[in-house]
PDB file of C-alpha atoms in Angstrom:
ATOM      1  CA  UNK A   1      81.710 136.694  95.413  1.00 54.00           C
ATOM      2  CA  UNK A   2      81.007 133.794  93.058  1.00 55.00           C
ATOM      3  CA  UNK A   3      79.052 130.646  93.694  1.00 60.00           C
ATOM      4  CA  UNK A   4      78.908 127.663  91.370  1.00 60.00           C
ATOM      5  CA  UNK A   5      77.717 124.088  91.540  1.00 60.00           C
ATOM      6  CA  UNK A   6      79.586 121.868  89.116  1.00 71.00           C
ATOM      7  CA  UNK A   7      80.471 118.835  91.194  1.00 65.00           C
ATOM      8  CA  UNK A   8      77.863 116.065  91.221  1.00 64.00           C
ATOM      9  CA  UNK A   9      78.547 115.170  94.844  1.00 72.00           C
ATOM     10  CA  UNK A  10      80.213 116.448  98.014  1.00 79.00           C
ATOM     11  CA  UNK A  11      83.202 118.771  97.685  1.00 77.00           C
ATOM     12  CA  UNK A  12      85.839 117.196  99.923  1.00 85.00           C
ATOM     13  CA  UNK A  13      88.808 119.515  99.474  1.00 91.00           C
ATOM     14  CA  UNK A  14      89.892 122.904  98.178  1.00 93.00           C
ATOM     15  CA  UNK A  15      93.203 124.742  97.768  1.00 96.00           C
ATOM     16  CA  UNK A  16      93.971 128.310  96.695  1.00 95.00           C
ATOM     17  CA  UNK A  17      96.830 129.233  94.375  1.00 95.00           C
ATOM     18  CA  UNK A  18      99.563 131.344  95.997  1.00 94.00           C
ATOM     19  CA  UNK A  19      98.393 134.465  94.154  1.00 94.00           C
ATOM     20  CA  UNK A  20      94.755 133.850  95.107  1.00 94.00           C
ATOM     21  CA  UNK A  21      93.532 133.855  91.517  1.00 93.00           C
ATOM     22  CA  UNK A  22      92.485 130.180  91.366  1.00 94.00           C
ATOM     23  CA  UNK A  23      91.071 127.503  93.609  1.00 92.00           C
ATOM     24  CA  UNK A  24      91.216 123.763  92.925  1.00 94.00           C
ATOM     25  CA  UNK A  25      88.439 121.574  94.308  1.00 92.00           C
ATOM     26  CA  UNK A  26      88.008 117.817  94.581  1.00 91.00           C
ATOM     27  CA  UNK A  27      84.921 115.754  95.143  1.00 89.00           C
ATOM     28  CA  UNK A  28      83.464 112.382  95.964  1.00 87.00           C
ATOM     29  CA  UNK A  29      82.306 112.375  92.313  1.00 86.00           C
ATOM     30  CA  UNK A  30      85.958 111.547  91.429  1.00 86.00           C
ATOM     31  CA  UNK A  31      86.583 114.883  89.704  1.00 89.00           C
ATOM     32  CA  UNK A  32      89.082 117.672  90.263  1.00 92.00           C
ATOM     33  CA  UNK A  33      88.303 121.206  89.027  1.00 91.00           C
ATOM     34  CA  UNK A  34      90.399 124.344  88.656  1.00 93.00           C
ATOM     35  CA  UNK A  35      88.402 127.577  89.082  1.00 91.00           C
ATOM     36  CA  UNK A  36      89.268 131.120  88.005  1.00 91.00           C
ATOM     37  CA  UNK A  37      88.209 133.257  90.970  1.00 90.00           C
ATOM     38  CA  UNK A  38      88.092 136.422  88.872  1.00 90.00           C
ATOM     39  CA  UNK A  39      85.299 135.079  86.665  1.00 89.00           C
ATOM     40  CA  UNK A  40      83.973 132.203  88.761  1.00 86.00           C
ATOM     41  CA  UNK A  41      84.401 129.893  85.763  1.00 87.00           C
ATOM     42  CA  UNK A  42      85.787 126.380  85.806  1.00 87.00           C
ATOM     43  CA  UNK A  43      88.868 126.526  83.568  1.00 89.00           C
ATOM     44  CA  UNK A  44      89.890 122.897  83.947  1.00 91.00           C
ATOM     45  CA  UNK A  45      87.886 119.759  84.692  1.00 88.00           C
ATOM     46  CA  UNK A  46      89.644 116.475  85.299  1.00 88.00           C
ATOM     47  CA  UNK A  47      86.809 113.957  85.158  1.00 84.00           C
ATOM     48  CA  UNK A  48      87.443 110.537  86.643  1.00 78.00           C
ATOM     49  CA  UNK A  49      90.836 111.700  87.864  1.00 84.00           C
ATOM     50  CA  UNK A  50      90.528 109.044  90.571  1.00 88.00           C
ATOM     51  CA  UNK A  51      88.802 105.672  90.580  1.00 86.00           C
ATOM     52  CA  UNK A  52      87.276 106.530  93.956  1.00 87.00           C
ATOM     53  CA  UNK A  53      86.643 109.714  95.957  1.00 88.00           C
ATOM     54  CA  UNK A  54      89.185 112.527  95.626  1.00 89.00           C
ATOM     55  CA  UNK A  55      89.950 113.731  99.155  1.00 92.00           C
ATOM     56  CA  UNK A  56      92.538 116.466  98.908  1.00 95.00           C
ATOM     57  CA  UNK A  57      94.241 118.948  96.612  1.00 96.00           C
ATOM     58  CA  UNK A  58      97.246 121.289  96.841  1.00 97.00           C
ATOM     59  CA  UNK A  59      98.923 123.827  94.555  1.00 95.00           C
ATOM     60  CA  UNK A  60     102.689 123.983  94.200  1.00 94.00           C
ATOM     61  CA  UNK A  61     104.120 127.380  95.253  1.00 93.00           C
ATOM     62  CA  UNK A  62     104.514 128.565  91.644  1.00 91.00           C
ATOM     63  CA  UNK A  63     100.865 127.818  90.823  1.00 89.00           C
ATOM     64  CA  UNK A  64     101.904 125.928  87.703  1.00 92.00           C
ATOM     65  CA  UNK A  65     100.880 122.522  89.026  1.00 95.00           C
ATOM     66  CA  UNK A  66      98.576 120.986  91.564  1.00 96.00           C
ATOM     67  CA  UNK A  67      98.100 117.510  92.951  1.00 96.00           C
ATOM     68  CA  UNK A  68      95.174 115.486  94.191  1.00 96.00           C
ATOM     69  CA  UNK A  69      94.888 112.458  96.452  1.00 95.00           C
ATOM     70  CA  UNK A  70      92.079 109.953  96.657  1.00 93.00           C
ATOM     71  CA  UNK A  71      90.662 106.811  98.197  1.00 92.00           C
ATOM     72  CA  UNK A  72      92.218 104.899  95.309  1.00 92.00           C
ATOM     73  CA  UNK A  73      95.584 105.498  97.092  1.00 94.00           C
ATOM     74  CA  UNK A  74      96.843 107.540  94.132  1.00 94.00           C
ATOM     75  CA  UNK A  75      98.546 110.915  94.084  1.00 95.00           C
ATOM     76  CA  UNK A  76      98.037 112.650  90.751  1.00 94.00           C
ATOM     77  CA  UNK A  77      99.952 115.716  89.545  1.00 95.00           C
ATOM     78  CA  UNK A  78      98.431 118.037  86.925  1.00 94.00           C
ATOM     79  CA  UNK A  79      99.600 121.060  84.961  1.00 94.00           C
ATOM     80  CA  UNK A  80      97.388 123.995  85.901  1.00 91.00           C
ATOM     81  CA  UNK A  81      95.411 125.738  83.190  1.00 76.00           C
ATOM     82  CA  UNK A  82      95.243 129.386  84.168  1.00 59.00           C
ATOM     83  CA  UNK A  83      93.395 130.897  81.211  1.00 51.00           C
ATOM     84  CA  UNK A  84      90.948 129.831  78.555  1.00 45.00           C
ATOM     85  CA  UNK A  85      88.157 127.306  78.831  1.00 43.00           C
ATOM     86  CA  UNK A  86      87.660 123.747  79.867  1.00 43.00           C
TER      87      UNK A  86
END
């Protein structure tokens, strides 16, 4: 089990990839992060991905993309980084 604190505020949403290897989190700090659950490392940080709180995230079934929604009324779609660093 891994534990990490990399958001600067409340974590408001989380979604697991279909294969269970990654989890995407979103926060009231306006960031979205993609985590490798094997290592516990953040492999992708999308700082200021919303102009207000990010409330929810979801992976597409293939795991190649994920989206986030926020109080700024935006839906953002991102390509998932599955290996490497931030």
